[in-house]
Amino acid sequence: MALEYDLLNENVKKCQYAVRGELYLRASELQKEGKKIIFTNVGNPHALGQKPLTFPRQVVALCQAPFLLDDPNVGMLFPADAIARAKHYLSLTSGGLGAYSDSRGLPGVRKEVAEFIQRRDGYPSDPELIFLTDGASKGVMQILNCVIRGEGDGILVPVPQYPLYSATISLLGGSLVPYYLDESENWGLDVNNLRQSVAQARSQGISVRAMVIINPGNPTGQCLSEANLKEILKFCYNEKLVLLGDEVYQQNIYQDERPFISSKKVLMDMGSPFSKGVQLVSFHTVSKGYWGECGQRGGYFEMTNFPPRVVEEIYKVASIALSPNVSAQIFMGLMVSPPKPGDISYDQFARESKGILESLRRRAKIMTDGFNSCKNVVCNFTEGAMYSFPQIRLPPGALQAAKQAGKVPDVFYCLKLLEATGISTVPGSGFGQKEGVFHLRTTILPAEEEMPEIMDSFKKFNNEFMAQYENGFGYSRM
Ligand code: DCS
């Protein structure tokens, strides 16, 4: 039987992924027609002009072209520490970058990841419980695939959330159990909301199996406090939930009050019975931070408190895909063991990474301040990650016009914004929303020098939009 639409897997049809949804498709069309589009829909730093860090690219270039290592002039083009690191990584492979690795990733790189986690958290980490993946996305999918047995299995997911979670749960035929983040508390997480969400799911016959946290948050940009993480881990202990800690933005922190603290460290600090009782999977990537190497597709996950038989089964399933990208594994190795003070490449590496992070910090502020200066727009400060998520209070006239156009109100607003300014965003409804509340998500990634102009053009559009639809009868905010 041919694969007609009617015969598609229903889970495929149900699954939604707004980051590349209607807005992105319209933006691509406009671009083909010759309009200048500012793609702020995806956290894809290099696509918006961020330059790659020099040292990792030198090392991987040498690994990709090992014959350069035999060239007598190699030392004129590459620093000695890059040459040494390329030789080191090649020695960890069996046959270079063109050969499959172990399905969990190269043992030598997994050891480097374990050493990084140990340095970061102050607790031992076991390379046997670390799997390298093609970006964090594949790791999340692998773990959810192992957890979800059918629609009776529920996964607690924050709302708003990054739609990798909702889409994968749909694809796998599980049930998403939402818990709401509190915008008025800077997108904080109230454990009482979690309890309510679990009770409600249970009353519908759903067995809640796991909980997702995204820290720092996407799209919401908040950093979870240590106290909050403790409450979450206690909750998971009491409810016997696997905690999936999405920590891909751990390098992207733009304030000093709430530094990133890993779920693993908090769990270990809590001691017995929690430290041995909560099952935790933490995810990381080379796509974010000051690396931004999205196209390389490198990631890892670390499992804590998983029985060996379960780890074996996860390994078996990873084996079906044979091997994660080997060049991306080397990026991961380099990310977790960058040049150290005293190394030839250290100064350049430190200068480049500091430059990117400091600029991101300034851009986060320019964006938040810009949004907060606009009529009917309120925006929490981006404490971390790569996004700004302003609330747009739509006047009744705009809700009416959206209805007439057959569009969800925030999609209507974002389409108008795109047509007027070329700024391509993602409507808040793509991440989940409370009824009647509207947002949009933009990355903070456009080049710093272009930022004032982008914010001016946003403000001009927004204020005209509001003037057009405002009729003095109150707003969409709940
Ligand atoms: N987890 C979160 C919270 C993310 O935001 C992303 C990517 C991923 C995991 C997966 O990244 P990799 O597979 O590349 O490691 N963020 C998407 C986004 O919202 N914009 O760009 C990509």
XYZ file of C-alpha atoms in Angstrom, residues 16 55 122 180 255 284 332 368 435:
9
model
C 3.800 19.785 16.138
C 41.066 26.155 18.553
C 32.744 17.933 42.879
C 2.815 25.808 34.493
C 23.490 37.655 35.647
C 24.299 18.728 27.288
C 32.356 17.516 22.746
C 14.537 42.957 27.416
C -5.635 30.407 27.940
